[in-house]
Amino acid sequence: ERGGSNSFTHEALTLKYKLDNQFELVFVVGFQKILTLTYVDKLIDDVHKEFRDKYRNEFQQKGTLGLLNGTFDFKDDFMRLLRDAEESSKVRAPTVMKTFEQSLKSQKTVKCMIETRGEKPKEKVKNKKNKGSKKEGTEAVAAPGKASAGDKQPSAAGEKEELTKDEILQKNREEFFKRHMKAGEKSSKSPKPEAQKEKGKKPRVWDLGNSNAKVLDYSNSATNGSAEACPVEEFDPDTALGDRNREPGRLYDLEYESDDEAEEEKVVQNPSKPSVKKGGLGGMFGMLKGLVGSKSLTREDMDPVLEKMKDHLIAKNVAAEIAVQLCESVAKKLEGKVMGTFTTVTSTVKQALQEALVQILQPQRRVDVLRDVMDAQRHRRPYVVTFCGVNGVGKSTNLAKISFWLIENGFSVLIAACDTFRAGAVEQLRTHTRRLNALHPPENHGGRTMVQLYEKGYGKDAAGIAMEAISYARNQGFDVVLVDTAGRMQDNAPLMTALAKLIAVNAPDLVLFVGEALVGNEAVDQLVKFNKALADHSMAQTPRLIDGIVLTKFDTIDDKVGAAISMTYITSKPIVFVGTGQTYCDLRSLNAKAVVAALMKA
């Protein structure tokens, strides 16, 4: 699925490879990274062509078993191709910059390069004499004011020859300002429409809102932000929980209802070939020719299909750069392969693309939070999770959802309010803490408070608050610490430095990047720059980067799920959680096949 890039760097070595899908061969060339070898691409192409042509018959007759047992003497041929490639790179001398004498500029004289502003060629002036005298008067640039064109035209022409360049420039400016002043006076005299009388703004009454303003008035509240003094909120648990029939503590897979109607696949014809007249026999023959797997796939056959696939992926919010790389990797994977009987180019390409997308969404390392929390419990320490991301993506809201999920699995949670910048950030977490404690009161857990907020107000050092919160959680026996950080744009260097410091100092077990599913190309930029900032500003020799992704607002995008592909392709990190709504239960785990089904839907 990542075949778009044909090179790989490991320590001091660089490897380049080329695939031959027809005979299932891989050609690899390795060389020192510090060397700039211009002939590597030519060498691997020549070796591929010569090796394939030399042993083509053996490949076709013996099959795979014969290839494994056979011996291929290619050393002499390789050395000859290597010498040819090296010689070809030496033949081409580097381009030498032209001297001044060789350039076109040296052939011009100084006189022809001097331009006088306001001066007009004499031929143009002669041609304009035949036009009306009024137009001639306005065309005269050197004329100081408005006068009859017949009297002023000769004198203006005479003055133009005597005036210096600065005087001509000054007169041009005066003429320009006079014209604009008169145009402004004309426009000011035009009648203005009478301004309509502004109507008073009427308050809007919402259908589901509370009409009693006293209920919403908190101006005389004496609580002063203290968590202990705040009254317990009365709210409907069904509103906060959503589905009551769910299994407590279970993280359901993301679902997608795909249409059962089979799509009719059209045989893609090569647009470069002339169109054949469709008769009864000819149309049937053409259809069979397109279906039967009689020849291997070429790039020309796949290009029209891949172009449509690329546009389809971009329309589904996949970043444009990644859509191009995906189609390129599919082309390299299929080029030279023989199509199966009664299969179309479209279906073959579509199947290969689906397989590549599923592979991308199923990374090698799977994050199992519950298993890692239990492992931290055995070592008598809290499991620390840090949330980071840009502004407004839903970090605090999804932190509360993950808290609820952990509480339902029997783990106690300490929320560290390290967003000391945004107004209302601490109050938002305090409200979530009160509601979570109302849903899971201490009496249901043996008198143990399942969730607590650790906050130090605003304007403080976030890294210091996180360190104190982790120490407090260790002393008080909390199982998990969830660190909420301030939203920051990926281009803001001071804030990115502060985030790298927080992660480097506190060494969390899991760093989650919170991104919304609404973005397309922006997802790539955010993740690349967040990872780069964490690497650049960390003091450690092996810096901590993003470990996983929380994809939010998934319920707002219908089938435009391309952000999931963009984020996992860039980082090769798994999507750990998916936010699908506004209640505490609206948290899902990623189902790769469901996402790919939505992505491939027409």
XYZ file of C-alpha atoms in Angstrom:
602
model
C 0.000 0.000 0.000
C 3.038 2.286 0.213
C 4.533 1.356 -3.159
C 4.409 4.959 -4.339
C 7.903 5.603 -2.932
C 10.580 3.386 -4.470
C 13.418 4.132 -2.039
C 14.212 3.279 1.574
C 16.959 4.661 3.819
C 18.413 2.658 6.694
C 21.252 4.248 8.700
C 24.069 4.835 6.145
C 22.477 2.879 3.272
C 19.900 3.795 0.657
C 17.945 1.086 -1.155
C 15.991 1.579 -4.394
C 13.741 -1.091 -5.803
C 11.644 -1.916 -8.841
C 8.843 -4.467 -9.168
C 8.139 -6.809 -12.067
C 4.583 -7.993 -11.403
C 4.410 -10.212 -14.476
C 7.089 -12.622 -13.205
C 6.874 -11.537 -9.529
C 10.464 -10.280 -9.333
C 11.937 -7.537 -7.154
C 15.124 -5.735 -8.232
C 16.952 -3.900 -5.431
C 20.064 -1.727 -5.629
C 21.895 -0.560 -2.504
C 24.489 2.196 -2.144
C 25.987 4.526 0.441
C 23.652 7.364 1.399
C 26.354 10.032 1.175
C 26.998 9.228 -2.501
C 25.012 11.118 -5.112
C 24.798 8.539 -7.904
C 22.907 9.894 -10.878
C 22.920 6.622 -12.777
C 21.084 4.441 -10.220
C 17.664 4.703 -11.918
C 19.156 3.902 -15.335
C 21.084 0.958 -13.892
C 18.071 -0.667 -12.231
C 15.970 -0.190 -15.392
C 18.670 -1.747 -17.594
C 19.225 -4.693 -15.238
C 15.474 -5.308 -15.008
C 15.060 -5.305 -18.795
C 18.105 -7.467 -19.554
C 17.504 -10.020 -16.794
C 13.844 -10.436 -17.747
C 14.603 -10.808 -21.467
C 17.457 -13.262 -20.857
C 15.495 -15.678 -18.653
C 11.960 -15.074 -19.946
C 11.568 -18.645 -21.260
C 12.752 -20.203 -17.995
C 10.268 -18.107 -16.040
C 7.383 -19.208 -18.235
C 8.310 -22.908 -18.420
C 9.648 -23.832 -14.983
C 7.317 -21.768 -12.791
C 7.994 -20.774 -9.187
C 9.588 -24.051 -8.124
C 12.030 -23.871 -11.015
C 12.985 -20.318 -10.015
C 13.788 -21.388 -6.462
C 15.960 -24.306 -7.541
C 17.499 -22.693 -10.638
C 20.746 -20.741 -10.892
C 21.068 -17.522 -12.847
C 24.522 -16.471 -14.011
C 24.171 -12.719 -14.429
C 27.408 -11.368 -12.937
C 29.142 -10.533 -16.214
C 26.026 -8.898 -17.616
C 25.625 -6.850 -14.451
C 29.225 -5.609 -14.500
C 28.843 -4.589 -18.149
C 25.603 -2.682 -17.403
C 27.233 -1.017 -14.389
C 30.205 0.168 -16.491
C 27.835 1.484 -19.164
C 25.790 3.371 -16.583
C 28.908 4.886 -15.007
C 30.259 5.930 -18.404
C 26.947 7.511 -19.403
C 26.974 9.651 -16.262
C 30.525 10.850 -17.046
C 29.728 11.749 -20.665
C 27.196 14.374 -19.702
C 29.232 17.393 -18.668
C 27.641 19.845 -16.242
C 25.943 22.789 -17.902
C 28.106 25.919 -18.018
C 26.582 29.315 -17.443
C 26.561 31.620 -20.454
C 28.947 34.534 -20.503
C 27.629 38.077 -20.906
C 28.936 38.250 -24.462
C 26.862 35.172 -25.377
C 23.625 36.564 -23.987
C 21.057 38.572 -25.933
C 21.420 41.489 -23.546
C 24.974 42.171 -24.713
C 23.732 42.725 -28.286
C 21.470 45.608 -27.266
C 22.803 49.169 -27.284
C 22.484 51.490 -24.321
C 20.346 53.931 -26.306
C 17.644 51.370 -27.119
C 17.342 50.384 -23.445
C 16.626 53.964 -22.222
C 12.901 54.569 -21.820
C 11.405 57.998 -21.152
C 8.176 57.867 -19.204
C 5.312 59.636 -20.994
C 7.088 59.696 -24.359
C 5.151 58.211 -27.262
C 6.401 57.056 -30.665
C 5.938 59.588 -33.475
C 4.099 57.087 -35.677
C 1.273 56.747 -33.146
C 0.887 60.518 -32.841
C 0.582 60.875 -36.651
C -2.097 58.173 -36.802
C -4.183 59.909 -34.148
C -4.269 63.272 -35.992
C -7.066 62.007 -38.221
C -9.358 61.470 -35.198
C -11.558 64.151 -33.617
C -9.913 67.203 -32.159
C -11.478 66.572 -28.754
C -9.826 63.174 -28.486
C -6.486 64.607 -29.630
C -6.662 67.194 -26.837
C -7.185 64.582 -24.145
C -4.407 62.339 -25.543
C -1.771 65.067 -25.220
C 0.138 64.096 -22.084
C 2.188 67.261 -21.678
C -0.816 69.653 -21.871
C -1.136 71.315 -18.434
C -4.865 72.025 -18.491
C -8.000 71.774 -20.624
C -7.965 74.004 -23.668
C -8.881 73.813 -27.337
C -6.999 70.967 -28.974
C -6.124 72.860 -32.145
C -4.277 75.667 -30.310
C -2.478 73.640 -27.710
C -1.434 70.555 -29.689
C 1.610 72.023 -31.534
C 2.949 73.829 -28.473
C 2.533 70.688 -26.358
C 4.516 68.695 -28.902
C 7.241 71.345 -28.858
C 7.400 71.452 -25.085
C 7.624 67.674 -24.867
C 10.965 67.673 -26.622
C 12.419 70.381 -24.319
C 11.073 69.115 -20.952
C 13.238 66.904 -18.780
C 12.205 63.497 -17.516
C 11.334 64.776 -14.000
C 9.177 67.634 -15.370
C 7.231 65.243 -17.586
C 6.650 62.949 -14.603
C 5.411 65.876 -12.443
C 2.964 67.065 -15.131
C 1.626 63.561 -15.558
C 0.913 63.377 -11.842
C -0.916 66.732 -11.871
C -3.050 65.613 -14.799
C -3.866 62.350 -13.059
C -4.948 64.055 -9.801
C -7.113 66.598 -11.666
C -8.993 63.878 -13.509
C -9.669 61.946 -10.290
C -10.751 65.059 -8.356
C -13.349 65.854 -11.022
C -14.529 62.251 -11.079
C -14.952 62.375 -7.292
C -17.015 65.604 -7.493
C -19.335 64.058 -10.079
C -19.887 60.969 -7.980
C -20.583 63.067 -4.853
C -23.351 64.959 -6.654
C -25.225 61.756 -7.459
C -28.370 61.382 -5.325
C -28.028 59.018 -2.381
C -30.789 56.536 -1.617
C -32.541 57.226 1.629
C -31.302 54.966 4.367
C -33.938 52.620 5.610
C -34.975 52.995 9.192
C -33.394 50.329 11.340
C -35.865 48.086 13.037
C -35.284 47.163 16.637
C -33.748 43.744 17.216
C -36.302 41.307 18.513
C -35.214 38.569 20.923
C -35.503 35.082 19.440
C -37.511 32.546 21.387
C -36.319 28.988 20.929
C -38.873 26.193 20.876
C -36.948 23.932 23.271
C -35.413 26.724 25.340
C -36.249 27.931 28.835
C -38.231 31.145 28.743
C -37.536 31.913 32.396
C -34.481 34.210 32.453
C -34.039 33.855 36.221
C -33.097 30.193 35.819
C -30.227 31.179 33.505
C -28.965 34.087 35.644
C -25.762 33.104 37.487
C -24.523 36.648 38.119
C -25.257 36.537 41.887
C -23.655 33.114 42.414
C -21.387 33.072 45.456
C -19.627 29.817 44.627
C -16.591 31.604 43.117
C -15.583 28.562 41.065
C -14.999 26.244 44.007
C -15.697 22.607 43.131
C -16.871 21.747 46.639
C -19.291 24.679 46.963
C -20.956 24.211 43.532
C -24.488 22.778 43.776
C -25.096 19.345 42.314
C -26.621 19.687 38.866
C -29.908 17.988 38.082
C -29.918 16.477 34.605
C -31.487 13.597 32.751
C -29.088 10.604 32.643
C -30.613 9.488 29.340
C -29.446 12.757 27.757
C -25.873 12.195 28.961
C -25.711 8.460 28.232
C -27.700 8.088 25.012
C -28.349 4.377 24.483
C -29.485 2.706 27.710
C -29.423 -0.791 26.201
C -25.683 -0.825 25.675
C -23.314 -3.141 27.513
C -21.500 -1.086 30.222
C -17.791 -0.609 29.615
C -17.816 -2.029 26.096
C -16.283 -0.056 23.239
C -18.384 -0.872 20.179
C -16.973 -0.986 16.656
C -17.755 1.749 14.195
C -20.603 0.688 11.904
C -21.484 1.722 8.390
C -24.599 0.660 6.513
C -23.566 0.115 2.896
C -26.045 -0.176 0.059
C -26.797 -3.742 -1.017
C -27.416 -2.722 -4.587
C -24.630 -3.986 -6.817
C -22.943 -1.303 -8.871
C -22.662 -1.836 -12.585
C -19.020 -1.710 -13.579
C -18.206 -0.271 -16.945
C -15.366 -1.530 -19.081
C -12.874 1.289 -19.385
C -11.647 1.777 -22.937
C -8.405 3.481 -23.885
C -9.357 7.045 -25.008
C -6.321 7.270 -27.309
C -7.653 4.514 -29.583
C -10.196 5.425 -32.283
C -13.789 4.586 -31.405
C -15.187 1.515 -33.118
C -18.686 1.586 -34.544
C -20.912 -0.438 -32.235
C -22.837 -3.023 -34.145
C -24.498 -6.172 -32.825
C -21.530 -8.500 -33.340
C -18.886 -5.799 -32.844
C -20.335 -4.645 -29.497
C -20.444 -8.209 -28.143
C -16.910 -8.925 -29.345
C -15.621 -5.688 -27.776
C -17.258 -6.542 -24.455
C -15.722 -10.016 -24.400
C -12.337 -8.586 -25.353
C -12.529 -6.201 -22.379
C -13.590 -8.949 -19.962
C -11.477 -11.980 -20.826
C -8.067 -11.955 -19.164
C -6.014 -12.387 -22.292
C -3.188 -9.943 -21.603
C -1.278 -8.382 -18.778
C -2.261 -4.992 -17.395
C -0.369 -1.979 -18.694
C -0.139 1.532 -17.304
C -2.159 2.851 -20.259
C -5.043 0.508 -19.366
C -5.085 1.614 -15.724
C -4.520 5.366 -16.115
C -8.178 6.333 -16.861
C -9.446 4.202 -13.965
C -6.778 5.478 -11.570
C -7.560 9.091 -12.488
C -11.210 8.533 -11.588
C -10.215 6.743 -8.384
C -7.931 9.624 -7.414
C -10.708 12.195 -7.944
C -13.098 9.977 -5.970
C -10.674 9.747 -3.015
C -10.113 13.523 -2.989
C -13.893 14.076 -3.040
C -14.103 11.834 0.039
C -11.698 14.156 1.949
C -8.499 12.154 1.395
C -5.579 14.575 1.136
C -4.645 15.173 -2.518
C -0.988 14.202 -2.047
C -1.934 10.922 -0.354
C -4.562 10.106 -3.003
C -1.864 10.437 -5.691
C 0.548 8.204 -3.734
C -2.142 5.562 -3.172
C -3.017 5.393 -6.878
C 0.678 5.272 -7.767
C 1.268 2.340 -5.404
C -1.750 0.459 -6.811
C -0.426 1.012 -10.352
C 2.990 -0.408 -9.418
C 1.348 -3.360 -7.703
C -0.805 -4.263 -10.719
C 1.398 -3.320 -13.666
C 2.325 -6.471 -15.619
C -0.138 -8.774 -13.825
C -2.409 -10.934 -15.964
C -6.088 -10.236 -15.307
C -8.410 -13.062 -14.321
C -11.021 -14.362 -16.709
C -14.164 -12.221 -16.984
C -12.798 -9.394 -14.855
C -12.677 -5.741 -15.820
C -9.884 -3.245 -15.339
C -12.152 -1.222 -13.043
C -12.941 -4.134 -10.730
C -9.277 -5.217 -10.572
C -8.055 -1.715 -9.679
C -10.889 -1.183 -7.208
C -10.161 -4.468 -5.428
C -6.446 -3.653 -5.146
C -7.222 -0.180 -3.804
C -9.622 -1.581 -1.184
C -6.987 -4.037 0.016
C -4.399 -1.243 0.274
C -6.804 0.984 2.267
C -7.633 -1.789 4.735
C -3.902 -2.434 5.234
C -3.299 1.257 5.952
C -6.106 1.413 8.542
C -4.782 -1.696 10.328
C -1.316 -0.605 11.550
C 1.249 -3.027 12.899
C 0.968 -1.826 16.512
C -2.477 -1.909 18.110
C -3.029 0.246 21.213
C -4.898 -1.685 23.935
C -5.540 0.897 26.640
C -7.267 -1.416 29.152
C -4.431 -3.963 29.009
C -1.815 -1.212 29.469
C -3.732 0.275 32.440
C -3.829 -3.134 34.171
C -0.102 -3.523 33.514
C 0.537 -0.126 35.145
C -1.634 -1.207 38.122
C 0.646 -4.193 38.716
C 3.602 -1.814 38.908
C 1.662 0.444 41.340
C 1.785 3.557 39.179
C -0.828 5.586 37.269
C -1.225 5.200 33.509
C -0.763 8.681 31.947
C -2.452 9.792 28.712
C -1.785 13.217 27.146
C -4.200 14.777 24.650
C -2.952 17.320 22.104
C -4.307 18.932 18.951
C -5.354 22.176 17.309
C -8.058 24.507 18.608
C -11.683 23.393 18.731
C -11.340 19.740 17.690
C -12.983 18.355 20.846
C -10.120 17.435 23.183
C -11.982 18.125 26.452
C -15.250 16.555 25.289
C -13.614 13.324 24.122
C -11.427 13.255 27.248
C -14.703 13.156 29.244
C -16.015 10.302 27.027
C -12.823 8.288 27.576
C -13.078 8.999 31.328
C -16.626 7.584 31.364
C -15.473 4.478 29.442
C -12.588 3.902 31.895
C -14.869 4.376 34.918
C -17.329 1.819 33.534
C -14.415 -0.614 33.280
C -13.666 -0.080 36.986
C -10.691 2.312 36.800
C -10.429 5.555 38.784
C -9.489 8.657 36.777
C -7.719 11.906 37.658
C -8.199 14.697 35.097
C -5.310 17.199 34.964
C -6.527 20.626 33.767
C -3.387 21.748 31.905
C -5.263 24.082 29.542
C -4.450 27.219 31.518
C -4.982 29.524 28.530
C -8.538 29.173 27.144
C -11.241 30.953 29.128
C -13.686 28.443 30.624
C -11.465 25.388 30.058
C -11.218 24.513 33.769
C -14.940 25.136 34.318
C -15.787 22.820 31.415
C -13.764 19.972 32.965
C -15.271 20.708 36.385
C -18.763 20.314 34.925
C -17.802 17.020 33.293
C -16.343 15.811 36.597
C -19.570 16.625 38.474
C -21.698 14.835 35.897
C -19.481 11.759 35.785
C -19.579 11.538 39.588
C -23.372 11.855 39.454
C -23.556 8.950 36.990
C -21.084 6.869 39.037
C -21.468 8.030 42.672
C -18.939 6.841 45.283
C -21.556 4.663 47.047
C -21.712 2.455 43.928
C -17.951 1.868 44.115
C -17.391 1.162 47.784
C -17.103 4.836 48.783
C -14.330 5.492 46.250
C -14.474 8.681 44.144
C -14.056 7.459 40.576
C -13.156 10.754 38.912
C -11.512 13.877 40.268
C -10.231 17.133 38.770
C -6.739 18.444 39.494
C -6.495 22.148 38.620
C -4.417 25.178 39.594
C -6.343 27.893 37.740
C -5.172 29.915 34.757
C -1.841 31.347 33.612
C 0.276 28.599 35.173
C 2.947 26.356 33.661
C 1.170 23.357 32.086
C 4.161 21.021 32.417
C 4.391 21.748 36.157
C 0.674 21.115 36.702
C 0.907 17.784 34.861
C 3.887 16.724 36.987
C 2.044 17.604 40.221
C -1.083 15.785 39.019
C 0.868 12.587 38.272
C 2.528 12.741 41.692
C -0.876 13.339 43.364
C -2.389 10.387 41.462
C 0.462 8.097 42.566
C -0.010 9.087 46.216
C -3.820 8.829 46.137
C -3.913 5.551 44.185
C -5.603 6.707 40.953
C -5.373 4.261 38.058
C -5.330 6.692 35.112
C -4.284 10.342 34.642
C -5.793 12.138 31.626
C -3.865 15.331 30.792
C -5.851 17.981 28.912
C -3.692 20.517 27.045
C -4.483 23.828 25.349
C -5.333 23.812 21.660
C -2.583 25.228 19.491
C -1.965 25.726 15.796
C 0.841 23.668 14.311
C 2.635 26.853 13.117
C 2.835 28.453 16.582
C 6.439 27.727 17.580
C 6.292 28.919 21.265
C 3.195 26.831 22.037
C 4.597 23.788 20.228
C 7.786 24.140 22.285
C 5.692 24.203 25.485
C 3.864 21.029 24.415
C 7.149 19.252 23.641
C 8.409 20.291 27.093
C 5.261 18.909 28.805
C 5.658 15.539 27.060
C 9.443 15.354 27.546
C 9.283 16.223 31.274
C 6.354 13.980 32.246
C 6.972 11.032 29.846
C 3.321 9.944 29.440
C 2.504 6.345 28.529
C 0.311 7.412 25.595
C 0.286 10.615 23.500
C -2.977 10.976 21.579
C -3.449 13.474 18.772
C -7.067 14.663 18.600
C -8.129 15.517 15.057
C -11.522 16.131 13.520
C -12.873 14.083 10.635
C -13.915 17.234 8.735
C -10.435 18.128 7.509
C -8.752 16.995 4.281
C -5.313 18.318 3.314
C -5.040 20.109 6.676
C -4.826 16.763 8.518
C -1.502 16.001 6.830
C -0.049 19.401 7.699
C -1.193 19.182 11.335
C 0.223 15.723 11.996
C 3.523 16.282 10.182
C 4.197 19.551 12.019
C 3.085 18.225 15.430
C 5.433 15.258 15.084
C 8.246 17.502 13.807
C 7.798 19.936 16.710
C 7.846 17.117 19.277
C 11.056 15.782 17.714
C 12.797 19.181 17.351
C 11.999 20.586 20.795
C 12.601 17.448 22.844
C 15.815 17.168 24.813
C 15.771 13.354 24.750
C 17.910 11.373 22.333
C 14.854 9.369 21.194
C 12.002 11.899 21.391
C 8.405 10.901 22.119
C 6.123 11.356 19.124
C 2.386 10.822 18.639
C 1.357 7.264 19.613
C -2.251 7.248 18.432
C -5.141 9.284 17.071
C -8.584 10.227 18.381
C -10.841 11.023 15.409
C -13.712 13.310 16.446
C -16.954 14.610 14.869
C -17.315 11.428 12.835
C -21.109 11.770 12.920
C -20.981 15.000 10.862
C -19.337 13.721 7.668
C -21.669 11.007 6.298
C -19.396 8.961 3.973
C -16.554 11.535 3.580
C -14.212 9.543 5.807
C -10.941 10.371 4.028
C -9.376 12.055 7.067
C -8.948 8.620 8.676
C -6.866 7.477 5.696
C -4.807 10.697 5.593
C -3.920 10.586 9.299
C -2.961 6.903 9.475
C -1.014 7.055 6.190
C 1.143 9.968 7.396
C 1.972 8.688 10.885
C 1.472 4.884 10.552
C -0.202 5.208 13.968
C -3.563 3.614 14.849
C -6.857 5.441 15.362
C -7.543 4.433 18.984
C -10.941 6.122 19.499
C -13.628 7.602 17.236
C -16.041 10.236 18.560
C -19.507 9.854 17.033
C -21.825 12.169 18.960
C -22.521 14.376 21.980
C -23.230 11.868 24.764
C -20.713 10.041 26.955
C -21.500 6.749 25.193
C -20.714 8.108 21.715
C -17.234 6.576 21.574
C -16.280 3.822 19.148
C -13.257 1.814 18.030
C -12.286 1.961 14.365
C -13.603 -0.711 12.008
C -11.301 -0.619 8.967
C -13.666 -2.469 6.645
C -16.598 -0.189 7.513
C -14.492 2.912 6.799
C -13.245 1.528 3.466
C -16.827 0.594 2.487
C -17.903 4.188 3.125
C -14.880 5.510 1.259
C -15.488 3.405 -1.860
C -19.204 4.196 -1.980
C -20.068 6.072 -5.172
